[in-house]
PDB file of C-alpha atoms in Angstrom:
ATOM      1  CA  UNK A   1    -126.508  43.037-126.025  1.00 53.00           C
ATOM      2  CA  UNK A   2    -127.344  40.681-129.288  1.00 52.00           C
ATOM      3  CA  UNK A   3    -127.866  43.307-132.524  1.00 53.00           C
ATOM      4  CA  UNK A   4    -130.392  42.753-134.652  1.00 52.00           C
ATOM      5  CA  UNK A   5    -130.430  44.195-139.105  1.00 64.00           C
ATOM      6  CA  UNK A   6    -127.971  47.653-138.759  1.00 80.00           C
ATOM      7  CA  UNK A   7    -128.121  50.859-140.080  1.00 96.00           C
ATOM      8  CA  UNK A   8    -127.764  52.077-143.310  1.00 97.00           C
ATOM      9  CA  UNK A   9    -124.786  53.639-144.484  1.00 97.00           C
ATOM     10  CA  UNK A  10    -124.582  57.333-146.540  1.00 97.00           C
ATOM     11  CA  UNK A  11    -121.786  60.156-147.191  1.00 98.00           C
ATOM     12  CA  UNK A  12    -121.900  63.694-147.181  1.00 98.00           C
ATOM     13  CA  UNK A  13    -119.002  66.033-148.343  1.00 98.00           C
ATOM     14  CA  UNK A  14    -117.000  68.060-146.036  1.00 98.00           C
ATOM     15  CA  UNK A  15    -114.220  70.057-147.082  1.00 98.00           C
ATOM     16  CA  UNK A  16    -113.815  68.300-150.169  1.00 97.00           C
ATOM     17  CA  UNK A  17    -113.711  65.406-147.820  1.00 98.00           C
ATOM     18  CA  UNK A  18    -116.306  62.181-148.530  1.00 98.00           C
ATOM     19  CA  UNK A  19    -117.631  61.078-145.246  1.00 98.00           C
ATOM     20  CA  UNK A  20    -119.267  58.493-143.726  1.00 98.00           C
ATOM     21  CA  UNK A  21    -122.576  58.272-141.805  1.00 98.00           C
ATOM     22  CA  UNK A  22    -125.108  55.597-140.467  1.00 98.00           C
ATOM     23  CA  UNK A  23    -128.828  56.362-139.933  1.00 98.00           C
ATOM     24  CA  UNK A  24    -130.641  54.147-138.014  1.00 97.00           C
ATOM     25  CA  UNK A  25    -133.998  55.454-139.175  1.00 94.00           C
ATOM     26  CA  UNK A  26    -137.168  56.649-137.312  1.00 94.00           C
ATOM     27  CA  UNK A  27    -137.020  60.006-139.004  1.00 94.00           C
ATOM     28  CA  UNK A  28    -140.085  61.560-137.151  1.00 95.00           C
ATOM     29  CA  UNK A  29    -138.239  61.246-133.710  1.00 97.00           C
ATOM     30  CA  UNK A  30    -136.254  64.007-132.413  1.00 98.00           C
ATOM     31  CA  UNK A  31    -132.617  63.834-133.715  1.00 98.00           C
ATOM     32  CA  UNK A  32    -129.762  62.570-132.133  1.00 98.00           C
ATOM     33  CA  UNK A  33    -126.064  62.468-133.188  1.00 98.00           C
ATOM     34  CA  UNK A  34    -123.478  60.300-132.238  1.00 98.00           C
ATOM     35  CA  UNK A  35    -119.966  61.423-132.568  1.00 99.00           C
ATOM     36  CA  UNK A  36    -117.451  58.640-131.610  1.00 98.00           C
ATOM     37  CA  UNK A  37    -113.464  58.795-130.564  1.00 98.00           C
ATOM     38  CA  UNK A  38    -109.868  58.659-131.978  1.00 98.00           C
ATOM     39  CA  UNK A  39    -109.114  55.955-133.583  1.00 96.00           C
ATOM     40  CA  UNK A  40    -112.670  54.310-133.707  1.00 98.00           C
ATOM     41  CA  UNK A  41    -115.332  54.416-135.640  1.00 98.00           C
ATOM     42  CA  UNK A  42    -119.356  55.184-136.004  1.00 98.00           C
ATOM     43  CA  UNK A  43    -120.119  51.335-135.335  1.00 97.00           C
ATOM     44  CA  UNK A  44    -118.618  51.820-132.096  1.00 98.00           C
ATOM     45  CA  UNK A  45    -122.159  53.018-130.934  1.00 98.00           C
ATOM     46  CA  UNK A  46    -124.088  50.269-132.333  1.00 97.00           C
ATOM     47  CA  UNK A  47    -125.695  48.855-128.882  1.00 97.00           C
ATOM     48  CA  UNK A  48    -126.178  52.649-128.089  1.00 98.00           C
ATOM     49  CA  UNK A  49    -127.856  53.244-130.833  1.00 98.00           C
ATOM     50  CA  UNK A  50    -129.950  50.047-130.919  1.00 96.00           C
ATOM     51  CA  UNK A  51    -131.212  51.179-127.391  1.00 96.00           C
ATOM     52  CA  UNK A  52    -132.079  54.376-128.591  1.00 98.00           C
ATOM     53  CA  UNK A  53    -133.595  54.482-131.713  1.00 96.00           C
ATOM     54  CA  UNK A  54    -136.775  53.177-130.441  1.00 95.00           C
ATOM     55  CA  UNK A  55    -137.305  56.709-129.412  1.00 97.00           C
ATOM     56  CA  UNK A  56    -134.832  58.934-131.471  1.00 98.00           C
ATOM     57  CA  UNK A  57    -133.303  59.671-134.901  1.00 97.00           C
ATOM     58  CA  UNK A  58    -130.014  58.216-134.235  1.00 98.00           C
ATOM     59  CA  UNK A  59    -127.234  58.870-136.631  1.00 98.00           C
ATOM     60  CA  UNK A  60    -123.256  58.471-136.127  1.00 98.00           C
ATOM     61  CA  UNK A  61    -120.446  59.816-138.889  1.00 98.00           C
ATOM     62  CA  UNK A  62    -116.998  58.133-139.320  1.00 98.00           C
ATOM     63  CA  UNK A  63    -114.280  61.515-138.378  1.00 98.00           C
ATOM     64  CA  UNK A  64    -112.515  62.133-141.091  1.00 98.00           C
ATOM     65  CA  UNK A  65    -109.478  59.451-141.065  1.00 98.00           C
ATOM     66  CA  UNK A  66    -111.827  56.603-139.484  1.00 98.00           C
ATOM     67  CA  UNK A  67    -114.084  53.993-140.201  1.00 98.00           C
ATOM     68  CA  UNK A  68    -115.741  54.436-143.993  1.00 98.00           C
ATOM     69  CA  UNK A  69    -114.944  58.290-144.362  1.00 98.00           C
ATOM     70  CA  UNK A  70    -111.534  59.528-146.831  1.00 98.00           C
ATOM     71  CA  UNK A  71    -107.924  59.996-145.293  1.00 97.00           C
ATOM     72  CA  UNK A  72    -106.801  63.461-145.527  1.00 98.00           C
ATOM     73  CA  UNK A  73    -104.382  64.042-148.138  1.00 95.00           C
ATOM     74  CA  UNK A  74    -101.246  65.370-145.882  1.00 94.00           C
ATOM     75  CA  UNK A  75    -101.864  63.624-142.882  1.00 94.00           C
ATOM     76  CA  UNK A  76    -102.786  66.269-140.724  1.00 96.00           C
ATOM     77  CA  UNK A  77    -105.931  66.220-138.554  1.00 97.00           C
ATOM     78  CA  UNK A  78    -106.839  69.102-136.284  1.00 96.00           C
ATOM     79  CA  UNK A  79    -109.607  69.200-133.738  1.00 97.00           C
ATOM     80  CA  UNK A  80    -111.278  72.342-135.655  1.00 96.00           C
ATOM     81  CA  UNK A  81    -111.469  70.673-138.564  1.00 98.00           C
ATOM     82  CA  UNK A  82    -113.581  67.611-137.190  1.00 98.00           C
ATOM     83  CA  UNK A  83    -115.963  70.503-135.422  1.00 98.00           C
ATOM     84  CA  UNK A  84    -116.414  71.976-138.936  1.00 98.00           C
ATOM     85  CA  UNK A  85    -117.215  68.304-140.149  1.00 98.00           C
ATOM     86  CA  UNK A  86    -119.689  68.029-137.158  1.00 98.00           C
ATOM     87  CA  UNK A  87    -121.118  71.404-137.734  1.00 98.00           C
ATOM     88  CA  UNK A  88    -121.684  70.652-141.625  1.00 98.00           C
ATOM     89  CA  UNK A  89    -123.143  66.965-141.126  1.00 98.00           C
ATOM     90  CA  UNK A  90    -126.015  68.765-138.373  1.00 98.00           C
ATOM     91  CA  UNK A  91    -126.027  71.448-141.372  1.00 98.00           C
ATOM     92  CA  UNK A  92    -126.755  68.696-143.875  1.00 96.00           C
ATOM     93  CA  UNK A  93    -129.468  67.025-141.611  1.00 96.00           C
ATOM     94  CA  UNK A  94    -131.049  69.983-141.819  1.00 96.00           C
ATOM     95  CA  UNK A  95    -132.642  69.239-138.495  1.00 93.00           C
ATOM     96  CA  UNK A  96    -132.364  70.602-134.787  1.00 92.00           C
ATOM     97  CA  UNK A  97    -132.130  71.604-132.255  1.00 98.00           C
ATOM     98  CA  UNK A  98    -130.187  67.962-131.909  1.00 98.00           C
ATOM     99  CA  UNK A  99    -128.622  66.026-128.570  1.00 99.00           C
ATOM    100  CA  UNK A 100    -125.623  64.297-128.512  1.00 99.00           C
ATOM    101  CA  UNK A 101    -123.832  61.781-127.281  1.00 99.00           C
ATOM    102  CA  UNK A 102    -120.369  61.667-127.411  1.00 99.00           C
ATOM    103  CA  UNK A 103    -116.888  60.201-126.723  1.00 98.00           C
ATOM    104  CA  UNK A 104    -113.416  61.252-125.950  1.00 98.00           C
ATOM    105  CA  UNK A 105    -111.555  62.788-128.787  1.00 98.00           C
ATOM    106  CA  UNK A 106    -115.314  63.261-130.397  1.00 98.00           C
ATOM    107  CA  UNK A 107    -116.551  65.133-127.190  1.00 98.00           C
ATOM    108  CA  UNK A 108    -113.804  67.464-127.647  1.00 98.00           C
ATOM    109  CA  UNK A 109    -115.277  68.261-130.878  1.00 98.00           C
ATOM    110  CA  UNK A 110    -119.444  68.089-129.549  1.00 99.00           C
ATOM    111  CA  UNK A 111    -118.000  70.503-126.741  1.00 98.00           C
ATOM    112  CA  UNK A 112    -116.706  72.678-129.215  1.00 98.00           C
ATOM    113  CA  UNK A 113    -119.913  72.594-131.839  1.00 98.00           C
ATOM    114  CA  UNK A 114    -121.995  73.087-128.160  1.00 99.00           C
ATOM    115  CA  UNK A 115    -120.199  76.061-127.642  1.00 98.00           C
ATOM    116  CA  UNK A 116    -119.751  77.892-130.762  1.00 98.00           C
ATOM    117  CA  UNK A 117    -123.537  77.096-132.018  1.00 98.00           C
ATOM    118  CA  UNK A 118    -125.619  77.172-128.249  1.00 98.00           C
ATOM    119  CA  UNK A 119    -128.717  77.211-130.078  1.00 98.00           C
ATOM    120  CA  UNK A 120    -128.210  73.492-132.092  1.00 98.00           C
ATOM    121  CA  UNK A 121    -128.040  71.745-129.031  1.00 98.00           C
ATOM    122  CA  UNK A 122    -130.522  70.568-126.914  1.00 98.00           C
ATOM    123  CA  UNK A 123    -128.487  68.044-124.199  1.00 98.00           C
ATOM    124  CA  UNK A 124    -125.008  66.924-125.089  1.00 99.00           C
ATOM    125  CA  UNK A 125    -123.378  63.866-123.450  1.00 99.00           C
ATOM    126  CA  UNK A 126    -119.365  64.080-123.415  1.00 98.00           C
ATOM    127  CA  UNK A 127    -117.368  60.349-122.077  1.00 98.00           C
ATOM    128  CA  UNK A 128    -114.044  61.906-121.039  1.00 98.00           C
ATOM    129  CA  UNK A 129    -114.427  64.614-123.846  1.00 98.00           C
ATOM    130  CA  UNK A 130    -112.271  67.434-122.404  1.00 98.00           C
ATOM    131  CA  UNK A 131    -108.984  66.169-123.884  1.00 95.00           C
ATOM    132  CA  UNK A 132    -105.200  66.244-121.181  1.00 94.00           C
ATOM    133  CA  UNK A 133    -105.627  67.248-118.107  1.00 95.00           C
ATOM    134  CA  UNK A 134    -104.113  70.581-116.442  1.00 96.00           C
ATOM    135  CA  UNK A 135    -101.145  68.371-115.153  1.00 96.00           C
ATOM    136  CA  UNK A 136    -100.487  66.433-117.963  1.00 96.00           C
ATOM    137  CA  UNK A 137    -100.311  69.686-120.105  1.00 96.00           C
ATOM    138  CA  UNK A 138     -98.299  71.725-117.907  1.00 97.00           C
ATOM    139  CA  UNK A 139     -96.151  68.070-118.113  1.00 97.00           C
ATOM    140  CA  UNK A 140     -95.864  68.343-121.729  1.00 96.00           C
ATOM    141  CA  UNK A 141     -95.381  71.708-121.452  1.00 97.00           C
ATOM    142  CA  UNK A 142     -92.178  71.843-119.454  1.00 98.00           C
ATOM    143  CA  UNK A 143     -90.239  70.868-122.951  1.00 98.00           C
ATOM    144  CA  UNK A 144     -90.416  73.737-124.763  1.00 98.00           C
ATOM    145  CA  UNK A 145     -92.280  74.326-127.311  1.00 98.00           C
ATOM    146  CA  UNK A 146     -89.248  74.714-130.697  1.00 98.00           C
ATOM    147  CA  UNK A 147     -88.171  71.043-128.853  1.00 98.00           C
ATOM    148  CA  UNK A 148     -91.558  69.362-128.955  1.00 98.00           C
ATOM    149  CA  UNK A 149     -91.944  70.856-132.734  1.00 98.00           C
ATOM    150  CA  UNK A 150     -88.795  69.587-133.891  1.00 98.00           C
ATOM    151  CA  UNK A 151     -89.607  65.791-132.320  1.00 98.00           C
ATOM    152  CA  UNK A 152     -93.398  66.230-134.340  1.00 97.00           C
ATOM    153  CA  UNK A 153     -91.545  67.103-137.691  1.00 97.00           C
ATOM    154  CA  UNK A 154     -89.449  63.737-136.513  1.00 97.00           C
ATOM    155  CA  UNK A 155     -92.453  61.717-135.939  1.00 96.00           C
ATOM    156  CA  UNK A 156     -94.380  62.970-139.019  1.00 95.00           C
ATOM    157  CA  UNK A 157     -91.439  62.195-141.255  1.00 94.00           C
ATOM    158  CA  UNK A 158     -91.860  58.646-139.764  1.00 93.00           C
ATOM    159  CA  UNK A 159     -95.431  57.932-139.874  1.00 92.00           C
ATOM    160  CA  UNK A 160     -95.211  59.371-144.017  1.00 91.00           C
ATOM    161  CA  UNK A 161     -93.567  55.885-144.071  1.00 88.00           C
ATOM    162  CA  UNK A 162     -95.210  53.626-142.441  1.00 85.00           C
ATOM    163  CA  UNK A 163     -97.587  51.409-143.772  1.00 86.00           C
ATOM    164  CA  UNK A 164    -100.403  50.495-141.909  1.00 90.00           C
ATOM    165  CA  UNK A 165    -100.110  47.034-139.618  1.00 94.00           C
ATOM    166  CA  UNK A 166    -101.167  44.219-141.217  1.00 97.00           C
ATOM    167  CA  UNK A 167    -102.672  40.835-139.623  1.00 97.00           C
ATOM    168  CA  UNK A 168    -103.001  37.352-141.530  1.00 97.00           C
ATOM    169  CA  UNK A 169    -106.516  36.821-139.993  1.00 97.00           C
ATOM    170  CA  UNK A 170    -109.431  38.961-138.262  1.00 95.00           C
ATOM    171  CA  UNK A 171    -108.558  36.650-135.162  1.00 96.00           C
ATOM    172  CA  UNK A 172    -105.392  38.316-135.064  1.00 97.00           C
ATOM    173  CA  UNK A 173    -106.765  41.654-135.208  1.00 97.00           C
ATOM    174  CA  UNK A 174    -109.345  40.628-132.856  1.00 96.00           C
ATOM    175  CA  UNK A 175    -106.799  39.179-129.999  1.00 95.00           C
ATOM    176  CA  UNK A 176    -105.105  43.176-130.774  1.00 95.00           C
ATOM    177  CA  UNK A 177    -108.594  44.705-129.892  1.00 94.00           C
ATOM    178  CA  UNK A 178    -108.800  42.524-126.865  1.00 93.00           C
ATOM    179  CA  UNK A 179    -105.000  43.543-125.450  1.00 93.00           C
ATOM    180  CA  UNK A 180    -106.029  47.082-126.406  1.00 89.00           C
ATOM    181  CA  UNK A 181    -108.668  47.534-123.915  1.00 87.00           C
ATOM    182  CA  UNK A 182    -109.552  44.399-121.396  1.00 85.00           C
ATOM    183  CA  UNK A 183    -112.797  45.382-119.930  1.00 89.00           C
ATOM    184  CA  UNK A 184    -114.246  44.468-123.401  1.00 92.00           C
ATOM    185  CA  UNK A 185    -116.295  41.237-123.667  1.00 93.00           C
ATOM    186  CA  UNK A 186    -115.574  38.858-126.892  1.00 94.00           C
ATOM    187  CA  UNK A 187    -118.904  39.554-128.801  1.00 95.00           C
ATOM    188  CA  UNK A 188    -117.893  43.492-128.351  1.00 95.00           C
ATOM    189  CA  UNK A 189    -114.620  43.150-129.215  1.00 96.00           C
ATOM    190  CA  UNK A 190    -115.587  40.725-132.149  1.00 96.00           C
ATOM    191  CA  UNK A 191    -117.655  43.217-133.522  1.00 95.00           C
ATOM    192  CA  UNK A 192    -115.817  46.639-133.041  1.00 97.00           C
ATOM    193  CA  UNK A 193    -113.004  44.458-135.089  1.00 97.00           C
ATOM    194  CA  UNK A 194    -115.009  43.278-137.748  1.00 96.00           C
ATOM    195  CA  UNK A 195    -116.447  46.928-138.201  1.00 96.00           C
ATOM    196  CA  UNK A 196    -112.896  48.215-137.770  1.00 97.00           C
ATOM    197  CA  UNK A 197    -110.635  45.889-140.375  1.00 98.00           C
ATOM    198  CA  UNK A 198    -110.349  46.579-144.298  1.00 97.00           C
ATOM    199  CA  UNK A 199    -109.666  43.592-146.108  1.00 97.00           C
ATOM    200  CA  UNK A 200    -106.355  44.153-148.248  1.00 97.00           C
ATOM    201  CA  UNK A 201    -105.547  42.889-151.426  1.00 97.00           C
ATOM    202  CA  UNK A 202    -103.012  39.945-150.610  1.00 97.00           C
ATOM    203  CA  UNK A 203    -106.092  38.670-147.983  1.00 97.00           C
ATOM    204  CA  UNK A 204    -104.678  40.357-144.748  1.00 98.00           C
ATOM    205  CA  UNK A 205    -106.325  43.030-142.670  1.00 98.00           C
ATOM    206  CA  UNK A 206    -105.797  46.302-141.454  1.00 97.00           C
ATOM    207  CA  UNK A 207    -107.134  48.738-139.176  1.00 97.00           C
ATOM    208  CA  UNK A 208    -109.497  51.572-140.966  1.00 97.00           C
ATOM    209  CA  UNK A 209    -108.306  54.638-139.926  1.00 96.00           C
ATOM    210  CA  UNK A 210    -105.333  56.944-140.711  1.00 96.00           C
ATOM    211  CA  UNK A 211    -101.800  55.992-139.266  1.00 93.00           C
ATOM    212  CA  UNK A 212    -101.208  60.119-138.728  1.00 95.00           C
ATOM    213  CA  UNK A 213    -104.021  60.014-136.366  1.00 96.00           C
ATOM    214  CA  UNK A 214    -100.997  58.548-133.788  1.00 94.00           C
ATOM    215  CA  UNK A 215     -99.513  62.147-134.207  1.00 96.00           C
ATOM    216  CA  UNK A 216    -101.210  64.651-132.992  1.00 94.00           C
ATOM    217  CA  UNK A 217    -100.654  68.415-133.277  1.00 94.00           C
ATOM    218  CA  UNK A 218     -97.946  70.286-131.057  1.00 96.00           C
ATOM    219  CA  UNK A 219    -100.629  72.452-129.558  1.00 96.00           C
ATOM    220  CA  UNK A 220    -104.291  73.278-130.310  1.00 95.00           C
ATOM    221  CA  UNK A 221    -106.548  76.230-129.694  1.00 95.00           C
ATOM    222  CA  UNK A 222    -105.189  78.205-126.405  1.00 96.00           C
ATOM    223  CA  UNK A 223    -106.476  77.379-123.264  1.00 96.00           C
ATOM    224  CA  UNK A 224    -108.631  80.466-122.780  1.00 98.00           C
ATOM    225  CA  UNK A 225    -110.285  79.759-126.093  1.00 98.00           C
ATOM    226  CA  UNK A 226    -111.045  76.439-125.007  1.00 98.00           C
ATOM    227  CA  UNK A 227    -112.322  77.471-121.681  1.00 98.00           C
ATOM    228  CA  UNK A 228    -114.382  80.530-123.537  1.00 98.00           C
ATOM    229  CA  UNK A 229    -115.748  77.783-125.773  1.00 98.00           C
ATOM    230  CA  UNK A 230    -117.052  75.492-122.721  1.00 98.00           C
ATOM    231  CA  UNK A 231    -118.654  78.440-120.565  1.00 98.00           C
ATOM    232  CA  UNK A 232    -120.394  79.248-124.085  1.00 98.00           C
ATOM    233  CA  UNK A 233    -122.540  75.980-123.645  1.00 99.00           C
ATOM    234  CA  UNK A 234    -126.265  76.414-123.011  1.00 98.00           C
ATOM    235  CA  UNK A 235    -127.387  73.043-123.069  1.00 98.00           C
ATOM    236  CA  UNK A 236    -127.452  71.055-120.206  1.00 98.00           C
ATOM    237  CA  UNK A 237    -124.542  68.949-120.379  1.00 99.00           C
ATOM    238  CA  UNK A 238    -122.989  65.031-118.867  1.00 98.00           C
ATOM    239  CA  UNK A 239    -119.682  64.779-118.205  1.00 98.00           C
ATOM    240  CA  UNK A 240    -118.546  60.878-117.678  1.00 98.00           C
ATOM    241  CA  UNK A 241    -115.955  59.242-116.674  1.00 98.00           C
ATOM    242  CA  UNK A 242    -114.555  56.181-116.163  1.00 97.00           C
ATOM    243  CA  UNK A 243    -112.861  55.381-112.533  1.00 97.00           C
ATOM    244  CA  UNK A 244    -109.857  53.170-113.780  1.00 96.00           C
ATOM    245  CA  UNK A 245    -109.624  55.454-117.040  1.00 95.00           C
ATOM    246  CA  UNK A 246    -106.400  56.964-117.362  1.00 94.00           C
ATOM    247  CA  UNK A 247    -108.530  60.513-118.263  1.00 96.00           C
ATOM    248  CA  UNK A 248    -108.399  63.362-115.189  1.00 96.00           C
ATOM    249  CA  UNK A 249    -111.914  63.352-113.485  1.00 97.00           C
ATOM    250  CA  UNK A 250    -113.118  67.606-114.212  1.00 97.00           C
ATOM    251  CA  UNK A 251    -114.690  67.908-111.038  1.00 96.00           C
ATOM    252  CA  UNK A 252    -111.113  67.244-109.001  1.00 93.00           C
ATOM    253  CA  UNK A 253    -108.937  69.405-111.503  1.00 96.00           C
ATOM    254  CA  UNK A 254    -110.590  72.864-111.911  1.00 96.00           C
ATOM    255  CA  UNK A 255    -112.060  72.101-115.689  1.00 98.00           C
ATOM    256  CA  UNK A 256    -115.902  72.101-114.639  1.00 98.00           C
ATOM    257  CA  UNK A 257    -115.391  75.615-113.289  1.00 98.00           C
ATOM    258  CA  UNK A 258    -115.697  76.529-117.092  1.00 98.00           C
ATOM    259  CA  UNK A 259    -119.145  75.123-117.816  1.00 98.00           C
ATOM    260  CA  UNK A 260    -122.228  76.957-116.627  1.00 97.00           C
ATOM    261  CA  UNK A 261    -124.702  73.895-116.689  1.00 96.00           C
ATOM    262  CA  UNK A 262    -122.688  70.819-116.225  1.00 98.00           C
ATOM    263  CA  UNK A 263    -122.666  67.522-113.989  1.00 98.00           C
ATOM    264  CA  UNK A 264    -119.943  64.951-113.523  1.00 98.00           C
ATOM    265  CA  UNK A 265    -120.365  61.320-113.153  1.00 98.00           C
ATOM    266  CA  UNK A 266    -117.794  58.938-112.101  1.00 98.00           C
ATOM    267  CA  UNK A 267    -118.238  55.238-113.237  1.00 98.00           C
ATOM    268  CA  UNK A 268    -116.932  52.549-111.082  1.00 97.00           C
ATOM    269  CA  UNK A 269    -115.432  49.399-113.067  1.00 95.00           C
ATOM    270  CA  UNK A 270    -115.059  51.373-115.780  1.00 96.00           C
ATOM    271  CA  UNK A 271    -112.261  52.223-117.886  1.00 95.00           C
ATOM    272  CA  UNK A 272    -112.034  55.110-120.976  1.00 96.00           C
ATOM    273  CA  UNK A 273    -114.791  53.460-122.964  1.00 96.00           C
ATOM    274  CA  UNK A 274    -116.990  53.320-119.947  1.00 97.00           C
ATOM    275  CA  UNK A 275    -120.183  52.440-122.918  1.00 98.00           C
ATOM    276  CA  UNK A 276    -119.048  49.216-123.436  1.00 97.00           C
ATOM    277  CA  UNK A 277    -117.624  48.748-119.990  1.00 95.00           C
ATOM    278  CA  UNK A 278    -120.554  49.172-117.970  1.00 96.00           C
ATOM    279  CA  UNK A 279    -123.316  49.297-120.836  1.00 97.00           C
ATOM    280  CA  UNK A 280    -126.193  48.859-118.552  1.00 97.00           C
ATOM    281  CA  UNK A 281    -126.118  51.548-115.823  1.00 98.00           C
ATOM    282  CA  UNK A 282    -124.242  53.921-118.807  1.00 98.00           C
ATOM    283  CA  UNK A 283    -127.647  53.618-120.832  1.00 98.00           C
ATOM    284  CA  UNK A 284    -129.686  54.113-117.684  1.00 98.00           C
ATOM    285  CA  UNK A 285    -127.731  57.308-116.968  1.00 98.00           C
ATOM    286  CA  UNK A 286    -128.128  58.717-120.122  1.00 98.00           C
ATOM    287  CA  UNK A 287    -131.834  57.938-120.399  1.00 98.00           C
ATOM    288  CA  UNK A 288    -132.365  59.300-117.259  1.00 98.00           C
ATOM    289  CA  UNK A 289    -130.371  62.973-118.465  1.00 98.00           C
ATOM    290  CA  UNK A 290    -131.554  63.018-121.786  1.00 98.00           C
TER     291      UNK A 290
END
């Protein structure tokens, strides 16, 4: 898994919103998008997008709030929004049909572009993209809902002060990465971090992306929208997930009942990035489906 010279890196506007995006080149092959997860960035998918450029026109965007792309002004992200940002970076490639290969909070948004434009996607790829479980939501659910909205107001009001961690060294951010998610190897860690820090002014470093992101929205579209959006997918779609991921397998909780063309993978050994934890057989897989 040794990377050779990257990408290069362009913006495109969204929403009055500068974003980031890498394009690996090869511009004659058939288009393929990359859409990466919370808290994470478009670097995430370099050795995915090493692999696969021989054959494709691979491109990744930094979500709003990540990586190289601009905060949002008050702090509030929704999952629509990031679709629209999707939908308007395909629009700006100007390309497509495209396939896509995505992860966790950014297969909840691929899903979603899958679904309301069936004709821009030819395959889609979703790791653990379909967001709580039924349990867990009917778990969060149990609080009402003027309770949960008064502790968001109460967690917003705290992350509007809250400066973003700093660490004295990219060793110390690096160790962070590593206690973050252990199935990662050093080089992979090493380089999600390095792609991952801003260098401050007074020489310390701190993560890229938006300290709201750790509050979420109360709720977000209603479940039969979401379900309406799913069985609206044409393409053939992957659903994949990781066996020691804390994410509820679709197949064993009702979920895939809402998808018309869909097949579920589990990954042994693997936890919620199950790309970098089992790179080899997760390339294999996708080569195979795409």
């Amino acid at each position: 898994m040794t990377l050779h010279a990257g990408p290069t890196s362009q913006t495109f506007i969204s929403q009055r919103l500068r974003l980031n995006y890498v394009d690996w080149g090869n511009r004659d092959a058939p288009p393929l998008v990359l859409v990466h997860g919370g808290r994470d960035h478009a670097r995430s998918w370099d050795w995915v997008a090493e692999d696969l450029c021989r054959d494709w026109h691979v491109t990744a965007f930094d979500h709003r709030g990540h990586g190289d792309s601009d905060w949002v002004s008050d702090g509030n992200y929704m999952a629509n929004d990031m679709v629209y940002d999707l939908a308007q970076f395909i629009h700006q490639l100007d390309r497509g049909p495209v396939t896509i290969v995505s992860h966790s909070m950014g297969g909840n948004v691929a899903l979603r572009y899958a679904g309301t434009f069936p004709d821009m996607v030819r395959k889609i790829v979703a790791i653990e993209g379909l967001g709580p479980s039924p349990a867990r939501q009917a778990e969060q659910r149990e609080t009402p809902y003027p309770e949960r909205m008064a502790e968001w107001i109460g967690k917003k009001r705290a992350a509007s002060g809250r400066i973003p961690r700093k660490y004295e060294s990219i060793e110390s951010a690096f160790r962070r990465m590593i206690e973050e998610n252990k199935f990662l190897t050093e080089d992979q860690a090493r380089h999600l971090t390095l792609h991952g820090v801003n260098k401050n002014e007074d020489g310390t470093y701190s993560w890229k992306f938006d300290p709201h992101l750790n509050v979420w929205g109360v709720e977000d579209v209603a479940d039969e929208f979401q379900h309406q959006t799913w069985a609206a997918i044409t393409a053939p779609t992957l659903l994949l997930y990781g066996a020691d991921s804390w994410a509820s397998n679709p197949e064993g909780d009702g979920r895939l009942d809402h998808f018309n063309n869909a097949e579920v993978i589990e990954f042994e050994n693997a936890g919620h990035w199950l790309h970098h934890d089992q790179f080899d057989r997760f390339m294999k897989t996708i080569r195979e489906f795409l």
